[in-house]
Amino acid sequence: MGWRRREGGGAVAGAASRLRFAPSSNHLLVSSWDSGLRLYDADASELRMEAKSEAALLDCCFQDEAVAFTGGSDGSITRYDLHSGAQGTIGQHHEVVSCIEFSQITGQVVTATLDKKLMFWDSQTRNVNPNSIKNLDSDVASLSVCEMYILAAIEREVYIYDMRNLIGPVKVKDSPVEYHLRSLHSSPEWKGYAAGSVDGVVAVKYFDRGTDGDMGYVFRCHPKSRDGRSSMVPINSIGIHPFDKTFVTGDNEGYVIAWDAQSKKKLHEIPIYSGSVASIAFNHNGQIFAVASNSNYQESDKMVEEHQIFFEMKQHF
């Protein structure tokens, strides 16, 4: 088995912040710092829709095949109709919205902001229940929904909340790594999660502590050495295969590596990207994973940022 790379078009202005595949198709959503939300068709490697915002978009997510949400630097939570292109604000924070998720089970949009709040919005009424506002100790680096749970990466810890009982305290607090977490992805198939830190360490943990004999494990993902020291390269994104116990990590230097969570071994190293890996996502059947690669260059007296989308297509020999 191998992977064949295909470009999703040329370079696009602005750094990408997040990409997500649709729940049941090969449509790919990409948010970026240039205030653009773009929808690609991975099968045709074509841009299907582009919508502009007044603010930089730090995150995006699907509700279903026709509706998506974004979180903006102006604190706005925006809903998009992907068929008509219409958009409207469903909520407003006082600070930057850094992360956004949608729960299919509860119908809630979950947002995290730089004012250290976790909020749960009703996607129908567009209101937030005061009892479902969580005041946190620090900013959220990454969010992930797993069935009835919402996981938040906060400094060195992963907070796990049960969305059926938001009045109660945090269900679990894990401290799997030594340095701050950068990325987080949970899996209903595993009933667990993988989290990446700013120093290149990945932690794999399970909700059921009896799943793995050592209750999960931690390893240095990209053990490169400089002058006899380990290179501390942030793990910017993690993508978990929807069915297999495998996952993919992407780092700040353009490396993408596939891992076997069960055997705890490296499966495959994808040819390096020219820019940093900002975000990774698998499609609904695990046959494609997409990569957003950010790069920058000097033009006259200013630094120009851009991103490019790539599709890695699974090949069977």
PDB file of C-alpha atoms in Angstrom:
ATOM      1  CA  MET A   1       0.000   0.000   0.000  1.00  0.00           C
ATOM      2  CA  GLY A   2       1.228   3.533  -0.798  1.00  0.00           C
ATOM      3  CA  TRP A   3       0.079   7.108  -1.335  1.00  0.00           C
ATOM      4  CA  ARG A   4      -0.014   9.161  -4.526  1.00  0.00           C
ATOM      5  CA  ARG A   5       0.096  12.938  -4.219  1.00  0.00           C
ATOM      6  CA  ARG A   6      -2.153  15.261  -6.189  1.00  0.00           C
ATOM      7  CA  GLU A   7      -2.227  19.045  -5.979  1.00  0.00           C
ATOM      8  CA  GLY A   8      -5.530  20.732  -5.169  1.00  0.00           C
ATOM      9  CA  GLY A   9      -4.724  23.722  -7.359  1.00  0.00           C
ATOM     10  CA  GLY A  10      -1.994  26.336  -7.107  1.00  0.00           C
ATOM     11  CA  ALA A  11      -0.862  28.487  -4.198  1.00  0.00           C
ATOM     12  CA  VAL A  12      -3.540  30.624  -2.501  1.00  0.00           C
ATOM     13  CA  ALA A  13      -2.939  33.893  -0.658  1.00  0.00           C
ATOM     14  CA  GLY A  14      -2.883  33.755   3.122  1.00  0.00           C
ATOM     15  CA  ALA A  15      -1.925  30.986   5.542  1.00  0.00           C
ATOM     16  CA  ALA A  16      -4.403  28.131   5.980  1.00  0.00           C
ATOM     17  CA  SER A  17      -5.702  27.620   9.515  1.00  0.00           C
ATOM     18  CA  ARG A  18      -7.769  24.436   9.220  1.00  0.00           C
ATOM     19  CA  LEU A  19      -9.130  21.917   6.732  1.00  0.00           C
ATOM     20  CA  ARG A  20     -12.011  19.466   7.178  1.00  0.00           C
ATOM     21  CA  PHE A  21     -13.600  16.807   4.997  1.00  0.00           C
ATOM     22  CA  ALA A  22     -17.372  16.649   4.715  1.00  0.00           C
ATOM     23  CA  PRO A  23     -19.190  13.866   6.631  1.00  0.00           C
ATOM     24  CA  SER A  24     -20.012  11.671   3.619  1.00  0.00           C
ATOM     25  CA  SER A  25     -18.473  13.189   0.483  1.00  0.00           C
ATOM     26  CA  ASN A  26     -15.025  14.224  -0.717  1.00  0.00           C
ATOM     27  CA  HIS A  27     -15.723  17.927  -0.337  1.00  0.00           C
ATOM     28  CA  LEU A  28     -12.994  19.693   1.615  1.00  0.00           C
ATOM     29  CA  LEU A  29     -13.455  22.877   3.652  1.00  0.00           C
ATOM     30  CA  VAL A  30     -10.468  25.195   4.205  1.00  0.00           C
ATOM     31  CA  SER A  31     -10.342  28.278   6.432  1.00  0.00           C
ATOM     32  CA  SER A  32      -7.505  30.774   6.224  1.00  0.00           C
ATOM     33  CA  TRP A  33      -5.962  33.875   7.738  1.00  0.00           C
ATOM     34  CA  ASP A  34      -6.780  35.881   4.591  1.00  0.00           C
ATOM     35  CA  SER A  35     -10.479  35.817   5.691  1.00  0.00           C
ATOM     36  CA  GLY A  36     -11.433  33.243   3.061  1.00  0.00           C
ATOM     37  CA  LEU A  37     -13.453  30.047   3.379  1.00  0.00           C
ATOM     38  CA  ARG A  38     -13.024  27.693   0.429  1.00  0.00           C
ATOM     39  CA  LEU A  39     -14.759  24.468  -0.547  1.00  0.00           C
ATOM     40  CA  TYR A  40     -12.854  22.012  -2.761  1.00  0.00           C
ATOM     41  CA  ASP A  41     -13.917  18.887  -4.601  1.00  0.00           C
ATOM     42  CA  ALA A  42     -11.119  16.417  -3.832  1.00  0.00           C
ATOM     43  CA  ASP A  43     -12.187  14.042  -6.613  1.00  0.00           C
ATOM     44  CA  ALA A  44     -11.759  16.724  -9.279  1.00  0.00           C
ATOM     45  CA  SER A  45      -9.134  18.810  -7.405  1.00  0.00           C
ATOM     46  CA  GLU A  46     -11.291  21.854  -8.085  1.00  0.00           C
ATOM     47  CA  LEU A  47     -12.427  24.863  -6.082  1.00  0.00           C
ATOM     48  CA  ARG A  48     -16.243  24.747  -5.765  1.00  0.00           C
ATOM     49  CA  MET A  49     -16.974  27.764  -3.573  1.00  0.00           C
ATOM     50  CA  GLU A  50     -15.204  30.722  -2.003  1.00  0.00           C
ATOM     51  CA  ALA A  51     -16.675  33.049   0.617  1.00  0.00           C
ATOM     52  CA  LYS A  52     -14.987  36.114   2.082  1.00  0.00           C
ATOM     53  CA  SER A  53     -15.264  37.363   5.651  1.00  0.00           C
ATOM     54  CA  GLU A  54     -14.304  40.602   7.355  1.00  0.00           C
ATOM     55  CA  ALA A  55     -12.071  38.773   9.824  1.00  0.00           C
ATOM     56  CA  ALA A  56      -9.319  36.188   9.690  1.00  0.00           C
ATOM     57  CA  LEU A  57     -10.767  32.670  10.052  1.00  0.00           C
ATOM     58  CA  LEU A  58      -8.942  30.553  12.618  1.00  0.00           C
ATOM     59  CA  ASP A  59     -11.058  27.396  12.361  1.00  0.00           C
ATOM     60  CA  CYS A  60     -13.938  25.791  10.464  1.00  0.00           C
ATOM     61  CA  CYS A  61     -16.194  22.729  10.676  1.00  0.00           C
ATOM     62  CA  PHE A  62     -19.101  21.050   8.895  1.00  0.00           C
ATOM     63  CA  GLN A  63     -22.593  20.621  10.322  1.00  0.00           C
ATOM     64  CA  ASP A  64     -23.557  18.454   7.354  1.00  0.00           C
ATOM     65  CA  GLU A  65     -22.948  18.381   3.602  1.00  0.00           C
ATOM     66  CA  ALA A  66     -24.748  21.702   3.111  1.00  0.00           C
ATOM     67  CA  VAL A  67     -23.834  23.779   6.178  1.00  0.00           C
ATOM     68  CA  ALA A  68     -20.526  24.874   7.710  1.00  0.00           C
ATOM     69  CA  PHE A  69     -19.332  27.135  10.532  1.00  0.00           C
ATOM     70  CA  THR A  70     -16.252  29.295  11.101  1.00  0.00           C
ATOM     71  CA  GLY A  71     -14.665  31.099  14.034  1.00  0.00           C
ATOM     72  CA  GLY A  72     -13.195  34.534  13.372  1.00  0.00           C
ATOM     73  CA  SER A  73     -10.554  36.868  14.776  1.00  0.00           C
ATOM     74  CA  ASP A  74     -13.331  39.407  15.466  1.00  0.00           C
ATOM     75  CA  GLY A  75     -15.110  36.921  17.774  1.00  0.00           C
ATOM     76  CA  SER A  76     -17.808  36.050  15.252  1.00  0.00           C
ATOM     77  CA  ILE A  77     -19.290  32.575  14.732  1.00  0.00           C
ATOM     78  CA  THR A  78     -20.572  32.397  11.171  1.00  0.00           C
ATOM     79  CA  ARG A  79     -22.896  29.892   9.506  1.00  0.00           C
ATOM     80  CA  TYR A  80     -22.518  29.216   5.762  1.00  0.00           C
ATOM     81  CA  ASP A  81     -24.983  27.669   3.341  1.00  0.00           C
ATOM     82  CA  LEU A  82     -22.589  25.852   1.015  1.00  0.00           C
ATOM     83  CA  HIS A  83     -25.165  25.552  -1.757  1.00  0.00           C
ATOM     84  CA  SER A  84     -26.265  29.190  -1.992  1.00  0.00           C
ATOM     85  CA  GLY A  85     -23.192  30.834  -0.507  1.00  0.00           C
ATOM     86  CA  ALA A  86     -25.327  32.731   2.017  1.00  0.00           C
ATOM     87  CA  GLN A  87     -23.805  33.426   5.408  1.00  0.00           C
ATOM     88  CA  GLY A  88     -24.995  34.782   8.749  1.00  0.00           C
ATOM     89  CA  THR A  89     -23.690  35.267  12.287  1.00  0.00           C
ATOM     90  CA  ILE A  90     -25.030  32.829  14.891  1.00  0.00           C
ATOM     91  CA  GLY A  91     -23.026  34.146  17.845  1.00  0.00           C
ATOM     92  CA  GLN A  92     -20.476  36.690  18.976  1.00  0.00           C
ATOM     93  CA  HIS A  93     -17.612  36.419  21.432  1.00  0.00           C
ATOM     94  CA  HIS A  94     -15.711  39.322  22.978  1.00  0.00           C
ATOM     95  CA  GLU A  95     -12.412  37.746  21.946  1.00  0.00           C
ATOM     96  CA  VAL A  96     -10.856  35.787  19.058  1.00  0.00           C
ATOM     97  CA  VAL A  97     -12.515  32.415  18.336  1.00  0.00           C
ATOM     98  CA  SER A  98      -9.567  30.015  18.174  1.00  0.00           C
ATOM     99  CA  CYS A  99     -11.398  26.664  17.794  1.00  0.00           C
ATOM    100  CA  ILE A 100     -14.820  25.479  16.623  1.00  0.00           C
ATOM    101  CA  GLU A 101     -16.526  22.073  16.526  1.00  0.00           C
ATOM    102  CA  PHE A 102     -20.031  20.744  15.800  1.00  0.00           C
ATOM    103  CA  SER A 103     -21.619  17.877  17.725  1.00  0.00           C
ATOM    104  CA  GLN A 104     -23.925  15.679  15.646  1.00  0.00           C
ATOM    105  CA  ILE A 105     -25.340  14.121  18.831  1.00  0.00           C
ATOM    106  CA  THR A 106     -26.288  17.304  20.704  1.00  0.00           C
ATOM    107  CA  GLY A 107     -26.711  19.689  17.740  1.00  0.00           C
ATOM    108  CA  GLN A 108     -24.380  22.185  19.429  1.00  0.00           C
ATOM    109  CA  VAL A 109     -21.645  24.385  18.026  1.00  0.00           C
ATOM    110  CA  VAL A 110     -18.745  24.373  20.492  1.00  0.00           C
ATOM    111  CA  THR A 111     -16.331  27.306  20.492  1.00  0.00           C
ATOM    112  CA  ALA A 112     -13.152  28.199  22.365  1.00  0.00           C
ATOM    113  CA  THR A 113     -11.826  31.742  22.622  1.00  0.00           C
ATOM    114  CA  LEU A 114      -8.741  33.647  23.682  1.00  0.00           C
ATOM    115  CA  ASP A 115     -10.651  34.941  26.729  1.00  0.00           C
ATOM    116  CA  LYS A 116     -10.342  31.432  28.208  1.00  0.00           C
ATOM    117  CA  LYS A 117     -13.953  30.386  27.622  1.00  0.00           C
ATOM    118  CA  LEU A 118     -15.549  27.242  26.215  1.00  0.00           C
ATOM    119  CA  MET A 119     -19.111  27.880  24.988  1.00  0.00           C
ATOM    120  CA  PHE A 120     -21.877  25.633  23.660  1.00  0.00           C
ATOM    121  CA  TRP A 121     -24.321  27.187  21.172  1.00  0.00           C
ATOM    122  CA  ASP A 122     -27.666  25.764  20.097  1.00  0.00           C
ATOM    123  CA  SER A 123     -27.406  25.692  16.296  1.00  0.00           C
ATOM    124  CA  GLN A 124     -31.193  26.079  15.911  1.00  0.00           C
ATOM    125  CA  THR A 125     -31.955  28.882  18.383  1.00  0.00           C
ATOM    126  CA  ARG A 126     -28.464  30.425  18.032  1.00  0.00           C
ATOM    127  CA  ASN A 127     -28.353  30.956  21.785  1.00  0.00           C
ATOM    128  CA  VAL A 128     -25.945  29.834  24.440  1.00  0.00           C
ATOM    129  CA  ASN A 129     -27.113  28.532  27.808  1.00  0.00           C
ATOM    130  CA  PRO A 130     -25.334  30.405  30.645  1.00  0.00           C
ATOM    131  CA  ASN A 131     -24.964  27.072  32.451  1.00  0.00           C
ATOM    132  CA  SER A 132     -22.943  25.700  29.538  1.00  0.00           C
ATOM    133  CA  ILE A 133     -20.215  28.354  29.576  1.00  0.00           C
ATOM    134  CA  LYS A 134     -16.967  26.931  30.895  1.00  0.00           C
ATOM    135  CA  ASN A 135     -14.390  29.355  32.306  1.00  0.00           C
ATOM    136  CA  LEU A 136     -10.954  27.824  31.850  1.00  0.00           C
ATOM    137  CA  ASP A 137      -7.514  28.301  33.363  1.00  0.00           C
ATOM    138  CA  SER A 138      -5.879  29.081  30.025  1.00  0.00           C
ATOM    139  CA  ASP A 139      -6.497  29.323  26.277  1.00  0.00           C
ATOM    140  CA  VAL A 140      -7.581  26.280  24.266  1.00  0.00           C
ATOM    141  CA  ALA A 141      -5.052  25.147  21.655  1.00  0.00           C
ATOM    142  CA  SER A 142      -7.307  22.529  20.031  1.00  0.00           C
ATOM    143  CA  LEU A 143     -10.794  21.008  20.313  1.00  0.00           C
ATOM    144  CA  SER A 144     -12.159  17.621  19.259  1.00  0.00           C
ATOM    145  CA  VAL A 145     -15.637  16.065  19.505  1.00  0.00           C
ATOM    146  CA  CYS A 146     -15.946  12.331  20.169  1.00  0.00           C
ATOM    147  CA  GLU A 147     -19.563  11.157  20.388  1.00  0.00           C
ATOM    148  CA  MET A 148     -20.943  12.711  23.614  1.00  0.00           C
ATOM    149  CA  TYR A 149     -17.562  14.074  24.751  1.00  0.00           C
ATOM    150  CA  ILE A 150     -15.752  17.297  23.925  1.00  0.00           C
ATOM    151  CA  LEU A 151     -11.971  17.282  24.398  1.00  0.00           C
ATOM    152  CA  ALA A 152      -9.965  20.479  24.877  1.00  0.00           C
ATOM    153  CA  ALA A 153      -6.174  20.798  24.778  1.00  0.00           C
ATOM    154  CA  ILE A 154      -5.210  23.380  27.425  1.00  0.00           C
ATOM    155  CA  GLU A 155      -1.517  23.955  28.110  1.00  0.00           C
ATOM    156  CA  ARG A 156      -0.179  20.442  28.993  1.00  0.00           C
ATOM    157  CA  GLU A 157      -3.601  18.942  29.755  1.00  0.00           C
ATOM    158  CA  VAL A 158      -6.524  17.410  27.888  1.00  0.00           C
ATOM    159  CA  TYR A 159      -9.868  18.302  29.486  1.00  0.00           C
ATOM    160  CA  ILE A 160     -12.723  15.906  28.701  1.00  0.00           C
ATOM    161  CA  TYR A 161     -16.312  17.111  29.219  1.00  0.00           C
ATOM    162  CA  ASP A 162     -19.524  15.088  28.923  1.00  0.00           C
ATOM    163  CA  MET A 163     -21.845  17.284  26.821  1.00  0.00           C
ATOM    164  CA  ARG A 164     -24.899  15.616  28.377  1.00  0.00           C
ATOM    165  CA  ASN A 165     -23.984  17.138  31.738  1.00  0.00           C
ATOM    166  CA  LEU A 166     -22.275  20.486  31.250  1.00  0.00           C
ATOM    167  CA  ILE A 167     -23.306  21.730  34.677  1.00  0.00           C
ATOM    168  CA  GLY A 168     -20.969  19.167  36.227  1.00  0.00           C
ATOM    169  CA  PRO A 169     -17.187  19.477  36.503  1.00  0.00           C
ATOM    170  CA  VAL A 170     -14.661  18.311  33.935  1.00  0.00           C
ATOM    171  CA  LYS A 171     -14.922  14.533  33.551  1.00  0.00           C
ATOM    172  CA  VAL A 172     -11.214  13.816  33.110  1.00  0.00           C
ATOM    173  CA  LYS A 173      -7.991  15.820  33.143  1.00  0.00           C
ATOM    174  CA  ASP A 174      -5.051  14.118  31.426  1.00  0.00           C
ATOM    175  CA  SER A 175      -1.505  15.496  31.540  1.00  0.00           C
ATOM    176  CA  PRO A 176       0.158  13.331  28.896  1.00  0.00           C
ATOM    177  CA  VAL A 177       3.150  15.499  27.898  1.00  0.00           C
ATOM    178  CA  GLU A 178       5.874  17.717  29.354  1.00  0.00           C
ATOM    179  CA  TYR A 179       5.331  20.790  27.156  1.00  0.00           C
ATOM    180  CA  HIS A 180       2.220  22.584  25.888  1.00  0.00           C
ATOM    181  CA  LEU A 181      -0.080  20.794  23.473  1.00  0.00           C
ATOM    182  CA  ARG A 182      -0.532  22.124  19.940  1.00  0.00           C
ATOM    183  CA  SER A 183      -2.895  19.583  18.309  1.00  0.00           C
ATOM    184  CA  LEU A 184      -5.574  17.089  19.336  1.00  0.00           C
ATOM    185  CA  HIS A 185      -7.757  14.554  17.524  1.00  0.00           C
ATOM    186  CA  SER A 186     -10.150  12.030  19.074  1.00  0.00           C
ATOM    187  CA  SER A 187     -11.533   8.802  17.625  1.00  0.00           C
ATOM    188  CA  PRO A 188     -14.844   7.050  18.350  1.00  0.00           C
ATOM    189  CA  GLU A 189     -13.313   3.929  16.773  1.00  0.00           C
ATOM    190  CA  TRP A 190     -10.447   3.941  19.278  1.00  0.00           C
ATOM    191  CA  LYS A 191     -12.468   5.488  22.096  1.00  0.00           C
ATOM    192  CA  GLY A 192      -9.441   7.639  22.708  1.00  0.00           C
ATOM    193  CA  TYR A 193      -7.302  10.416  21.295  1.00  0.00           C
ATOM    194  CA  ALA A 194      -3.905  11.433  19.960  1.00  0.00           C
ATOM    195  CA  ALA A 195      -2.367  14.752  21.006  1.00  0.00           C
ATOM    196  CA  GLY A 196       0.763  16.509  19.718  1.00  0.00           C
ATOM    197  CA  SER A 197       2.949  18.942  21.634  1.00  0.00           C
ATOM    198  CA  VAL A 198       5.083  21.937  20.722  1.00  0.00           C
ATOM    199  CA  ASP A 199       8.263  19.880  21.230  1.00  0.00           C
ATOM    200  CA  GLY A 200       7.411  17.065  18.801  1.00  0.00           C
ATOM    201  CA  VAL A 201       5.948  14.560  21.274  1.00  0.00           C
ATOM    202  CA  VAL A 202       2.730  12.608  20.609  1.00  0.00           C
ATOM    203  CA  ALA A 203       0.538  11.038  23.298  1.00  0.00           C
ATOM    204  CA  VAL A 204      -1.996   8.293  22.542  1.00  0.00           C
ATOM    205  CA  LYS A 205      -4.581   7.790  25.291  1.00  0.00           C
ATOM    206  CA  TYR A 206      -7.816   5.812  25.724  1.00  0.00           C
ATOM    207  CA  PHE A 207     -11.018   6.672  27.585  1.00  0.00           C
ATOM    208  CA  ASP A 208     -11.174   3.110  28.860  1.00  0.00           C
ATOM    209  CA  ARG A 209      -7.944   2.819  30.825  1.00  0.00           C
ATOM    210  CA  GLY A 210      -7.967  -0.963  30.349  1.00  0.00           C
ATOM    211  CA  THR A 211      -7.695  -0.715  26.540  1.00  0.00           C
ATOM    212  CA  ASP A 212      -3.915  -0.633  26.575  1.00  0.00           C
ATOM    213  CA  GLY A 213      -1.756  -2.397  29.133  1.00  0.00           C
ATOM    214  CA  ASP A 214       0.206   0.767  29.856  1.00  0.00           C
ATOM    215  CA  MET A 215      -2.874   3.044  29.690  1.00  0.00           C
ATOM    216  CA  GLY A 216      -1.700   4.582  26.435  1.00  0.00           C
ATOM    217  CA  TYR A 217       1.781   5.788  25.570  1.00  0.00           C
ATOM    218  CA  VAL A 218       3.897   8.788  24.682  1.00  0.00           C
ATOM    219  CA  PHE A 219       6.672   8.977  22.073  1.00  0.00           C
ATOM    220  CA  ARG A 220       8.844  11.522  20.278  1.00  0.00           C
ATOM    221  CA  CYS A 221       7.342  11.723  16.853  1.00  0.00           C
ATOM    222  CA  HIS A 222      10.105  13.196  14.722  1.00  0.00           C
ATOM    223  CA  PRO A 223      13.404  12.422  16.518  1.00  0.00           C
ATOM    224  CA  LYS A 224      15.764  14.645  14.521  1.00  0.00           C
ATOM    225  CA  SER A 225      19.015  15.683  16.156  1.00  0.00           C
ATOM    226  CA  ARG A 226      20.849  18.987  15.951  1.00  0.00           C
ATOM    227  CA  ASP A 227      24.209  19.297  17.703  1.00  0.00           C
ATOM    228  CA  GLY A 228      23.393  16.235  19.782  1.00  0.00           C
ATOM    229  CA  ARG A 229      20.042  17.610  20.930  1.00  0.00           C
ATOM    230  CA  SER A 230      16.519  16.577  19.980  1.00  0.00           C
ATOM    231  CA  SER A 231      14.893  19.022  17.582  1.00  0.00           C
ATOM    232  CA  MET A 232      11.766  20.511  19.156  1.00  0.00           C
ATOM    233  CA  VAL A 233       9.448  20.723  16.148  1.00  0.00           C
ATOM    234  CA  PRO A 234       5.767  21.412  16.945  1.00  0.00           C
ATOM    235  CA  ILE A 235       3.190  18.823  15.866  1.00  0.00           C
ATOM    236  CA  ASN A 236       0.731  21.185  14.167  1.00  0.00           C
ATOM    237  CA  SER A 237      -1.907  18.645  13.203  1.00  0.00           C
ATOM    238  CA  ILE A 238      -3.006  15.034  13.682  1.00  0.00           C
ATOM    239  CA  GLY A 239      -5.421  13.086  11.493  1.00  0.00           C
ATOM    240  CA  ILE A 240      -6.897   9.769  12.641  1.00  0.00           C
ATOM    241  CA  HIS A 241      -8.070   7.161  10.129  1.00  0.00           C
ATOM    242  CA  PRO A 242     -11.855   6.669  10.460  1.00  0.00           C
ATOM    243  CA  PHE A 243     -11.656   2.865  10.697  1.00  0.00           C
ATOM    244  CA  ASP A 244      -8.078   1.632  11.194  1.00  0.00           C
ATOM    245  CA  LYS A 245      -5.948   2.122  14.285  1.00  0.00           C
ATOM    246  CA  THR A 246      -3.635   4.390  12.332  1.00  0.00           C
ATOM    247  CA  PHE A 247      -2.999   8.113  12.410  1.00  0.00           C
ATOM    248  CA  VAL A 248      -0.939  10.740  10.618  1.00  0.00           C
ATOM    249  CA  THR A 249       1.083  13.595  12.107  1.00  0.00           C
ATOM    250  CA  GLY A 250       2.228  16.821  10.415  1.00  0.00           C
ATOM    251  CA  ASP A 251       4.882  19.137  11.804  1.00  0.00           C
ATOM    252  CA  ASN A 252       6.205  22.650  11.420  1.00  0.00           C
ATOM    253  CA  GLU A 253       9.037  21.566   9.088  1.00  0.00           C
ATOM    254  CA  GLY A 254       6.814  19.883   6.482  1.00  0.00           C
ATOM    255  CA  TYR A 255       7.114  16.261   7.629  1.00  0.00           C
ATOM    256  CA  VAL A 256       4.053  13.977   7.487  1.00  0.00           C
ATOM    257  CA  ILE A 257       4.296  10.495   9.003  1.00  0.00           C
ATOM    258  CA  ALA A 258       1.748   7.660   9.268  1.00  0.00           C
ATOM    259  CA  TRP A 259       1.751   5.581  12.474  1.00  0.00           C
ATOM    260  CA  ASP A 260       0.181   2.344  13.672  1.00  0.00           C
ATOM    261  CA  ALA A 261      -1.423   3.096  17.042  1.00  0.00           C
ATOM    262  CA  GLN A 262      -1.702  -0.577  17.975  1.00  0.00           C
ATOM    263  CA  SER A 263       1.823  -1.775  17.171  1.00  0.00           C
ATOM    264  CA  LYS A 264       3.266   1.641  18.113  1.00  0.00           C
ATOM    265  CA  LYS A 265       5.377   1.721  14.941  1.00  0.00           C
ATOM    266  CA  LYS A 266       6.004   4.069  12.029  1.00  0.00           C
ATOM    267  CA  LEU A 267       4.185   2.902   8.894  1.00  0.00           C
ATOM    268  CA  HIS A 268       5.215   5.372   6.241  1.00  0.00           C
ATOM    269  CA  GLU A 269       6.885   8.752   5.821  1.00  0.00           C
ATOM    270  CA  ILE A 270       5.266  10.913   3.145  1.00  0.00           C
ATOM    271  CA  PRO A 271       7.651  12.925   0.911  1.00  0.00           C
ATOM    272  CA  ILE A 272       8.366  16.216   2.665  1.00  0.00           C
ATOM    273  CA  TYR A 273       6.329  19.336   1.904  1.00  0.00           C
ATOM    274  CA  SER A 274       8.049  22.618   1.045  1.00  0.00           C
ATOM    275  CA  GLY A 275       6.209  24.518   3.790  1.00  0.00           C
ATOM    276  CA  SER A 276       4.967  23.816   7.295  1.00  0.00           C
ATOM    277  CA  VAL A 277       2.018  21.443   7.655  1.00  0.00           C
ATOM    278  CA  ALA A 278      -0.847  23.534   9.041  1.00  0.00           C
ATOM    279  CA  SER A 279      -3.632  20.951   8.977  1.00  0.00           C
ATOM    280  CA  ILE A 280      -4.367  17.329   8.036  1.00  0.00           C
ATOM    281  CA  ALA A 281      -7.688  15.518   7.548  1.00  0.00           C
ATOM    282  CA  PHE A 282      -8.877  12.093   6.373  1.00  0.00           C
ATOM    283  CA  ASN A 283     -11.983  11.756   4.230  1.00  0.00           C
ATOM    284  CA  HIS A 284     -14.996   9.696   5.345  1.00  0.00           C
ATOM    285  CA  ASN A 285     -13.673   6.325   4.150  1.00  0.00           C
ATOM    286  CA  GLY A 286      -9.964   6.866   4.812  1.00  0.00           C
ATOM    287  CA  GLN A 287      -8.949   6.588   1.145  1.00  0.00           C
ATOM    288  CA  ILE A 288      -7.760  10.199   0.949  1.00  0.00           C
ATOM    289  CA  PHE A 289      -6.084  12.512   3.370  1.00  0.00           C
ATOM    290  CA  ALA A 290      -5.632  16.196   2.659  1.00  0.00           C
ATOM    291  CA  VAL A 291      -2.751  18.420   3.723  1.00  0.00           C
ATOM    292  CA  ALA A 292      -2.640  22.215   3.957  1.00  0.00           C
ATOM    293  CA  SER A 293       0.950  23.427   3.596  1.00  0.00           C
ATOM    294  CA  ASN A 294       1.848  27.026   4.520  1.00  0.00           C
ATOM    295  CA  SER A 295       4.835  28.939   3.221  1.00  0.00           C
ATOM    296  CA  ASN A 296       6.065  32.528   3.097  1.00  0.00           C
ATOM    297  CA  TYR A 297       8.467  34.643   1.087  1.00  0.00           C
ATOM    298  CA  GLN A 298       9.820  38.187   1.015  1.00  0.00           C
ATOM    299  CA  GLU A 299       8.302  40.552  -1.536  1.00  0.00           C
ATOM    300  CA  SER A 300       9.691  44.095  -1.578  1.00  0.00           C
ATOM    301  CA  ASP A 301       9.522  45.213   2.050  1.00  0.00           C
ATOM    302  CA  LYS A 302       6.913  42.761   3.328  1.00  0.00           C
ATOM    303  CA  MET A 303       6.522  39.081   4.096  1.00  0.00           C
ATOM    304  CA  VAL A 304       3.893  37.305   1.975  1.00  0.00           C
ATOM    305  CA  GLU A 305       2.080  34.199   3.261  1.00  0.00           C
ATOM    306  CA  GLU A 306       0.361  31.605   1.099  1.00  0.00           C
ATOM    307  CA  HIS A 307      -0.900  28.036   1.299  1.00  0.00           C
ATOM    308  CA  GLN A 308      -1.445  25.090  -0.978  1.00  0.00           C
ATOM    309  CA  ILE A 309      -3.744  22.075  -0.661  1.00  0.00           C
ATOM    310  CA  PHE A 310      -2.549  18.554  -1.466  1.00  0.00           C
ATOM    311  CA  PHE A 311      -4.432  15.273  -1.641  1.00  0.00           C
ATOM    312  CA  GLU A 312      -2.682  12.018  -0.764  1.00  0.00           C
ATOM    313  CA  MET A 313      -4.597   9.202  -2.487  1.00  0.00           C
ATOM    314  CA  LYS A 314      -4.290   5.655  -1.123  1.00  0.00           C
ATOM    315  CA  GLN A 315      -2.999   3.118  -3.650  1.00  0.00           C
ATOM    316  CA  HIS A 316      -3.306  -0.654  -3.364  1.00  0.00           C
ATOM    317  CA  PHE A 317      -0.753  -2.838  -5.112  1.00  0.00           C
TER     318      PHE A 317
END
